[in-house]
Coordinates of C-alpha atoms in Angstrom, one line a residue:
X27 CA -7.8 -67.4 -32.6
X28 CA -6.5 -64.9 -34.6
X29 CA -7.7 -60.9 -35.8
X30 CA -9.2 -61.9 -38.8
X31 CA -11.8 -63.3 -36.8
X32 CA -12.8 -61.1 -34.3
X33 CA -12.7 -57.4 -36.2
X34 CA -13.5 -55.3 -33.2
X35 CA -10.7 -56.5 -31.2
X36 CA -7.0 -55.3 -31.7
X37 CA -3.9 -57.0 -30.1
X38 CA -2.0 -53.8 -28.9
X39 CA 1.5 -53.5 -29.3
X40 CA 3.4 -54.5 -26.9
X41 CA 1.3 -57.5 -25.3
X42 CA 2.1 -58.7 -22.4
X43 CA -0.5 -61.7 -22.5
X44 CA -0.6 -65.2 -24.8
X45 CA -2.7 -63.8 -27.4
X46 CA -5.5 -66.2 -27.2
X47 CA -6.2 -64.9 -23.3
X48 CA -6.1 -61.5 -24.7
X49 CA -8.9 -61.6 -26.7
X50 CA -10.5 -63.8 -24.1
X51 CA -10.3 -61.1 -21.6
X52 CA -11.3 -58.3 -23.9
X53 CA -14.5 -59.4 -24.4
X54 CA -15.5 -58.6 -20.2
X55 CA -16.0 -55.2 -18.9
X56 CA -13.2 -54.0 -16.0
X57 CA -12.9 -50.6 -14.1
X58 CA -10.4 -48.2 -15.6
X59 CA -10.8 -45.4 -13.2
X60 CA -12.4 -43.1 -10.6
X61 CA -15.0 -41.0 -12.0
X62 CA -14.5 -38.0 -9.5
X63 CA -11.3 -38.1 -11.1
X64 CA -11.9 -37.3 -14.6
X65 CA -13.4 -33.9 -14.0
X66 CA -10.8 -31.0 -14.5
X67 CA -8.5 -32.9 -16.9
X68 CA -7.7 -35.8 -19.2
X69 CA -6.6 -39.2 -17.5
X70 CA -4.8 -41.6 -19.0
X71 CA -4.6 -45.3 -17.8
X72 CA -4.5 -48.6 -19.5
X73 CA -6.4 -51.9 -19.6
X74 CA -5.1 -55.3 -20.9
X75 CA -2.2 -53.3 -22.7
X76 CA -4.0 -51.0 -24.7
X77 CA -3.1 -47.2 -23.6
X78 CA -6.4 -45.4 -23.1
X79 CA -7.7 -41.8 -22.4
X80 CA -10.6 -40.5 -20.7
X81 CA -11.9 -37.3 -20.7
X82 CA -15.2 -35.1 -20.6
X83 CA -16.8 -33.3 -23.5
X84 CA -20.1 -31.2 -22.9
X85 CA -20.6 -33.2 -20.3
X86 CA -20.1 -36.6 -22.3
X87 CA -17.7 -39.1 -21.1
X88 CA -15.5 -40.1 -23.6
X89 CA -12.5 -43.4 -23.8
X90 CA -10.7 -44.1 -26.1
X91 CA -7.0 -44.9 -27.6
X92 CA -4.4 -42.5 -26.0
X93 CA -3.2 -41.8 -28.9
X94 CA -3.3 -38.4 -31.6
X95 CA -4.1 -40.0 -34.9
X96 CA -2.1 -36.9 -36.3
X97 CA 1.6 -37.5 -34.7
X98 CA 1.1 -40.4 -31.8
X99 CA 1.3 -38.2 -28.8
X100 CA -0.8 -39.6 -25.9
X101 CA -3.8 -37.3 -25.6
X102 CA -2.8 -37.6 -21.6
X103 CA -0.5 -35.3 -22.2
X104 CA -2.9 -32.5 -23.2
X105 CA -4.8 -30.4 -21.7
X106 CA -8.7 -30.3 -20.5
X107 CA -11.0 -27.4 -23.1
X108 CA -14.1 -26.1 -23.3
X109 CA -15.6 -28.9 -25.6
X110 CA -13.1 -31.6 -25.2
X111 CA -9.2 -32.2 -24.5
X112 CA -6.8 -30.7 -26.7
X113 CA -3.2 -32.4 -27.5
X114 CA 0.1 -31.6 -26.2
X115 CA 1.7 -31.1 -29.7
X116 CA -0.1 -29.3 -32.3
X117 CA -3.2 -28.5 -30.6
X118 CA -5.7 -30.3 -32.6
X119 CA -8.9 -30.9 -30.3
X120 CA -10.8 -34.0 -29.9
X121 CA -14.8 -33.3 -28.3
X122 CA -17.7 -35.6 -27.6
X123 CA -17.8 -39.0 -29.6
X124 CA -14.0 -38.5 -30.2
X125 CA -14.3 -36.0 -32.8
X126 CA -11.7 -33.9 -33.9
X127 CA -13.1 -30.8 -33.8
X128 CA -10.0 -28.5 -34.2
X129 CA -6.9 -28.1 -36.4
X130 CA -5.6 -25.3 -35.8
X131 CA -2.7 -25.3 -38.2
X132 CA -6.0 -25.1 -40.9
X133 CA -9.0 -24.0 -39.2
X134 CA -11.0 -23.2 -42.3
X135 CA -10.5 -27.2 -44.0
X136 CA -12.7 -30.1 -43.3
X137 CA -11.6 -32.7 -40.7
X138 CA -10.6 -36.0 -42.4
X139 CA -12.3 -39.3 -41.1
X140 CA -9.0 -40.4 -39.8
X141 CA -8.4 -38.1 -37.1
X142 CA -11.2 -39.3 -35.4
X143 CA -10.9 -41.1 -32.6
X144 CA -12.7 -44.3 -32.1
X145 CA -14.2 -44.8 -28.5
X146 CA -14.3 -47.7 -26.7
X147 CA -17.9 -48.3 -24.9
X148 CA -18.4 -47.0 -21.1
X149 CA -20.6 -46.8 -18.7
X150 CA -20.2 -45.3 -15.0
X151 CA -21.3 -47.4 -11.7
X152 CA -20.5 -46.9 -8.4
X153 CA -18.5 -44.4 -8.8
X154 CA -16.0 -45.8 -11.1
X155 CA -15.4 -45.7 -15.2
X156 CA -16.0 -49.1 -16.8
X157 CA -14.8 -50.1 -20.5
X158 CA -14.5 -53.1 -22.7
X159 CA -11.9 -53.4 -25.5
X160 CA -14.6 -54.7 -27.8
X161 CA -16.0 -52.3 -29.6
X162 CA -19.2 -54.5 -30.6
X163 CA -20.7 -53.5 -27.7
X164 CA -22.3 -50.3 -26.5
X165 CA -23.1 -50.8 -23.1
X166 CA -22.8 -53.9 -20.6
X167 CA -25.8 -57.1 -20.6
X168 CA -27.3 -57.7 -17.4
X169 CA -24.7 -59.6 -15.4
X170 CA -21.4 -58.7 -16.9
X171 CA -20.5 -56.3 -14.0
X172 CA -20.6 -57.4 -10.7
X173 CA -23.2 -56.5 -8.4
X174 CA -22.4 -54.8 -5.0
X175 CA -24.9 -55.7 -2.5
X176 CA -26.9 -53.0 -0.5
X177 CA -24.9 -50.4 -2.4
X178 CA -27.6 -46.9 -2.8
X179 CA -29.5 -49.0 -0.2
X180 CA -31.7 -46.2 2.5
X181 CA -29.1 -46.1 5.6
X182 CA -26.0 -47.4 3.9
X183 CA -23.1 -45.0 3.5
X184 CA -21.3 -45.8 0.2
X185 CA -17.7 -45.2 -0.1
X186 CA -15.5 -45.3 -3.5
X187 CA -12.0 -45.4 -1.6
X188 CA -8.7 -44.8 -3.7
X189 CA -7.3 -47.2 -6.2
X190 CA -4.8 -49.5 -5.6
X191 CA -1.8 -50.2 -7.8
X192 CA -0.3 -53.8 -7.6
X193 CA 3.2 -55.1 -9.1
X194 CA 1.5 -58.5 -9.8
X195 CA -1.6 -60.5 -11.9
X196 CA -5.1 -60.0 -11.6
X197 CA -6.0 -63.3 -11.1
X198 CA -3.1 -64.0 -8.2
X199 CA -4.2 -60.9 -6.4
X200 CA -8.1 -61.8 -6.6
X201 CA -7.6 -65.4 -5.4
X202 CA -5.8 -63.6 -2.5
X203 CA -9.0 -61.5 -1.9
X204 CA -10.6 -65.3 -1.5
X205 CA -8.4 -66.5 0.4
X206 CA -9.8 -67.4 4.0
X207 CA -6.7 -69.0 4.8
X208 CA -4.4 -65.9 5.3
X209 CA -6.2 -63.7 8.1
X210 CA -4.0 -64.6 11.1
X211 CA -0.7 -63.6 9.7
X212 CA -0.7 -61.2 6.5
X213 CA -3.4 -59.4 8.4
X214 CA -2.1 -59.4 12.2
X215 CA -2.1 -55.6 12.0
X216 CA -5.2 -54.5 11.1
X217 CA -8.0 -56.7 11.7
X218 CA -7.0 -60.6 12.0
X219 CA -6.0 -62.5 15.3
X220 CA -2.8 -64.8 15.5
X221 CA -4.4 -67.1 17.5
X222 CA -7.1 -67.8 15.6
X223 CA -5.6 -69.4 12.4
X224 CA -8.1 -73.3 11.9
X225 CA -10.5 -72.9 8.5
X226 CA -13.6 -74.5 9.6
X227 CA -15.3 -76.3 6.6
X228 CA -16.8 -74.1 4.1
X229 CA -18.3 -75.3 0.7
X230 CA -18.7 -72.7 -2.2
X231 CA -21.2 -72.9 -4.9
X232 CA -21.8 -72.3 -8.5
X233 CA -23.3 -69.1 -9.7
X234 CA -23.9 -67.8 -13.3
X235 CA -20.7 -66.0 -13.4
X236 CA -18.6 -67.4 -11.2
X237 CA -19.5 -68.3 -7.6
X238 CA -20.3 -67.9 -3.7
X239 CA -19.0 -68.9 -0.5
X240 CA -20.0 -68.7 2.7
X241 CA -17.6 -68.4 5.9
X242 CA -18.3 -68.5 9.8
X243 CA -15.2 -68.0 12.3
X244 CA -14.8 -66.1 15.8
X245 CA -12.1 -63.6 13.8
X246 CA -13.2 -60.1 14.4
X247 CA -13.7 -57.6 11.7
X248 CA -13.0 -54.7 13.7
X249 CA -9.9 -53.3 13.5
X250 CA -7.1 -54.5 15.7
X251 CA -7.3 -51.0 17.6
X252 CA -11.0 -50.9 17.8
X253 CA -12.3 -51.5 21.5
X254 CA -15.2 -53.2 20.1
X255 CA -13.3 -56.3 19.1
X256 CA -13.6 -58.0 22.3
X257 CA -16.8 -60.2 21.3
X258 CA -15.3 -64.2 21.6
X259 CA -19.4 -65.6 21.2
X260 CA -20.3 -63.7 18.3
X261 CA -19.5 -65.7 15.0
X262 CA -18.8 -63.8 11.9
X263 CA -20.2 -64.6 8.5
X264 CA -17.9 -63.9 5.4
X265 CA -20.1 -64.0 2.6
X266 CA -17.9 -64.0 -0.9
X267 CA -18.9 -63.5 -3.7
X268 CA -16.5 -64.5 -7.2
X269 CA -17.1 -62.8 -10.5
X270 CA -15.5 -64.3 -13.3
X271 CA -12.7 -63.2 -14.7
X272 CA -11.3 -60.6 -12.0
X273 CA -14.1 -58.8 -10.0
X274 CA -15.6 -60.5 -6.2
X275 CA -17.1 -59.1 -3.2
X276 CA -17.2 -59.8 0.7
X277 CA -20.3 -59.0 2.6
X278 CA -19.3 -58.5 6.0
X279 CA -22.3 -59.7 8.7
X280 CA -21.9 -57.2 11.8
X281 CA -23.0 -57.3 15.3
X282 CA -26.6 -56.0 15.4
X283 CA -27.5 -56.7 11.7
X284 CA -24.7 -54.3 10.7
X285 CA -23.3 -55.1 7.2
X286 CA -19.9 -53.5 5.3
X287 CA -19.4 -54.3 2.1
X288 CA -16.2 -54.4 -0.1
X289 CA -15.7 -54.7 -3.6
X290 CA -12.1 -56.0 -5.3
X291 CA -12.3 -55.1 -9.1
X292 CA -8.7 -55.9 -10.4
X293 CA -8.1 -54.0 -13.6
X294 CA -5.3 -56.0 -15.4
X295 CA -3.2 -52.9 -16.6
X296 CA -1.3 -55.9 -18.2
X297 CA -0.1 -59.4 -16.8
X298 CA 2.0 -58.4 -14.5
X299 CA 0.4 -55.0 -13.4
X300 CA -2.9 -54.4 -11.9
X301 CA -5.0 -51.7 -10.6
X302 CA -7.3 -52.2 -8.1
X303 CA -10.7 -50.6 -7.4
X304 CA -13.0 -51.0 -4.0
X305 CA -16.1 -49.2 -3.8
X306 CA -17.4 -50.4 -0.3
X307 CA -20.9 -49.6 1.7
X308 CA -22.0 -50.2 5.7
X309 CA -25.1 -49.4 7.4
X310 CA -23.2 -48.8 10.6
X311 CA -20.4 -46.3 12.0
X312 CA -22.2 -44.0 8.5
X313 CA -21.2 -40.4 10.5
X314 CA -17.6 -41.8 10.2
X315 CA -15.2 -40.2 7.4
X316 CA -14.9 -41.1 4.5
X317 CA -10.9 -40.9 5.2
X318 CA -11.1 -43.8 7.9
X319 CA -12.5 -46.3 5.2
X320 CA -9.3 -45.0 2.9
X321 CA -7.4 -45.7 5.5
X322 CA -8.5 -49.0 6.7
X323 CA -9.0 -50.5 3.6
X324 CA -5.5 -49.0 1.7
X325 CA -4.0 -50.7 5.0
X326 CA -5.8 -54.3 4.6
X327 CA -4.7 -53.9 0.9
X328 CA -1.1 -53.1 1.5
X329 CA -0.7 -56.1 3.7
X330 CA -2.1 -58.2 0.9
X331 CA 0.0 -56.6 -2.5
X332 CA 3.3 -57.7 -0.4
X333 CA 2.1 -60.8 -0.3
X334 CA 0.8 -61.0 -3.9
X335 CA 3.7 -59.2 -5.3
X336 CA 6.2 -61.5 -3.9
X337 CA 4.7 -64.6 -5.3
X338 CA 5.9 -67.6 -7.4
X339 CA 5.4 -68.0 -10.0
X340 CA 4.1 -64.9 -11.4
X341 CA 0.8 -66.0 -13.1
X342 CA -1.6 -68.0 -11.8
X343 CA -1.5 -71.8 -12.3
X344 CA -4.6 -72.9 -13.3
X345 CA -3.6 -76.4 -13.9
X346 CA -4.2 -78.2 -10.4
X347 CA -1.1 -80.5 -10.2
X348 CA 1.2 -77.3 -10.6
X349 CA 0.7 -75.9 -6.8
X350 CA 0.0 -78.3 -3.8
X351 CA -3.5 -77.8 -1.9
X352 CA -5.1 -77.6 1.3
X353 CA -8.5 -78.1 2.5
X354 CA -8.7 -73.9 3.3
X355 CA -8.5 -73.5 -0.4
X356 CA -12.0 -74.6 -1.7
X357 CA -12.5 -70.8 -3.2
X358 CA -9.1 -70.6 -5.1
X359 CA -9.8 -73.8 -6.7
X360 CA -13.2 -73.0 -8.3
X361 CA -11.9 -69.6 -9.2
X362 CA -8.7 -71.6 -11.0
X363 CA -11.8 -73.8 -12.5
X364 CA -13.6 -71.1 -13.4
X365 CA -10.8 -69.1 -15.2
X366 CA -10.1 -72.3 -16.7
X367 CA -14.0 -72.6 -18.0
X368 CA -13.3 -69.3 -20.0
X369 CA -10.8 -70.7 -22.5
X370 CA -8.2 -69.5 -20.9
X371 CA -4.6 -71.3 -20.9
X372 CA -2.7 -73.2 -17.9
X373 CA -1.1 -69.8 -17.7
X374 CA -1.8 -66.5 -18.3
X375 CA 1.9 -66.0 -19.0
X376 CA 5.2 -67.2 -18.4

């Protein structure tokens, strides 16, 4: 696959991924930030290697390349305006669309064409900024972002907690997410028991986009300090749900029809960074903070990324005969399948 072929798609410089998965994964849609963050300045992130800026323009969201087309500055660096965001160098402003709307070094002359910036298409859902790298599209088809269940349901309090930054590959950090395997001991502190370690049988299934799986067990969801843990009848359904390339969700079943809800959106900054999103919604505990979900969830999280960050090899193998198996691991190997199913290589990288 080369450029030629796919016009609205740029390797950036710098690529961190084979180049055939690069413009696989440009083609999907991935969370590049919080909105309540991009309010009082510009923010600058990145997403599969390619430096971005977001900013706010008469009320228009804007991303696009951090970059001034004038000297190369990241437009980051500058500075929130009336109208737009203005760079750190020689002032030149940039407003809705990604129009230059200001040189100051020659107010009076027309703006060339080419210090325009071209935006990347966005949209805003639960709470967070999503982009694609392929300019082709303006706004996401039905089922390219994943759904979160019950979220702006009446009586659910719906939470977009902090984002997570992660020393390690999408794809290794959301097959940890699937993991059912892992509860007793990365997650002894916060909300899984040490004595409870056996997988029962669980069988996931096939969906448009990726797929679902179902899981019962006796391990409490509660946290480890929560007085409420003590319930050794009640049976807990884990109810996962995989979204192809690097999104999934867990629907939590509570005692007394309660439900909590987490989303893991991993943002591959490249292939060996990732940023990670979780929006997450209950209908129970909903006069709680909104600082004891932070809290809890940055914990779970934490516990996780030093697992994931530790692992080897880097990537993800997606070739079967390259990691040994155990019956527990029914979810990671249709997610390997499924990555696989995408085009993309035995490795994301070496």
């Amino acid at each position: 696959m080369t450029a030629a072929l796919v016009p609205n798609l740029a390797i950036p410089r710098n690529c961190t991924f084979a180049h055939d998965d690069w413009f696989i994964l440009a083609r999907h849609w991935y969370p590049i930030a919080l909105a309540r963050d991009v309010e009082q300045r510009p923010v600058g992130t990145k997403l599969l290697d390619q430096p971005l800026v977001i900013y706010r323009a008469d009320g228009e969201l804007v991303v696009a390349p951090d970059i001034c087309p004038h000297r190369g500055v990241p437009l980051s660096m500058g500075k929130q305006v009336p109208g737009g965001v203005e760079c750190a160098y020689h002032g030149l402003r940039f407003g809705p669309g990604g129009q230059c709307t200001h040189v100051p070094a020659h107010p009076s002359r027309d703006i060339p064409a080419r210090m325009h910036l071209v935006p990347f298409p966005h949209i805003e859902r639960y709470g967070l900024i999503w982009t694609c790298l392929d300019r082709s599209v303006e706004c996401p088809e039905p089922g390219m972002i994943i759904d979160i269940p019950h979220w702006g349901e009446a009586g659910y309090q719906c939470v977009v907690c902090p984002s997570v930054d992660i020393h390690a590959f999408a794809g290794r950090q959301v097959e940890g997410f699937l993991d059912v395997a892992h509860f007793a001991f990365v997650h002894k502190e916060t909300f899984g028991d040490p004595d409870i370690s056996e997988v029962p049988p669980y069988s996931p299934v096939r969906t448009e986009n990726g797929f679902e799986a179902e899981y019962w067990s006796s391990v409490s969801n509660y946290p480890v300090e929560d007085h409420r843990r003590a319930m050794p009848t009640f049976q807990w359904l884990r109810h996962f749900r995989c979204h192809l390339p690097f999104s999934a969700t867990i629907e939590i079943h509570f005692p007394n029809d309660g439900r909590f809800v987490v989303m893991n959106a991993a943002s591959p900054v490249s292939a060996k960074e990732t940023r990670l999103f979780a929006p997450t919604c209950r209908n129970f505990d909903t006069d709680r903070p909104e600082d004891e979900i932070y809290e809890f969830t940055r914990r779970i999280f934490e516990e996780d990324k030093a697992i994931v960050e530790a692992q080897i090899p880097e990537c993800l193998p997606l070739d079967p005969d390259l990691e040994a198996h155990i019956p527990a691991d029914m979810s990671s190997l249709m997610y390997r399948r499924g990555l696989r199913a995408l085009g993309l290589g035995e490795f994301f990288y070496c």
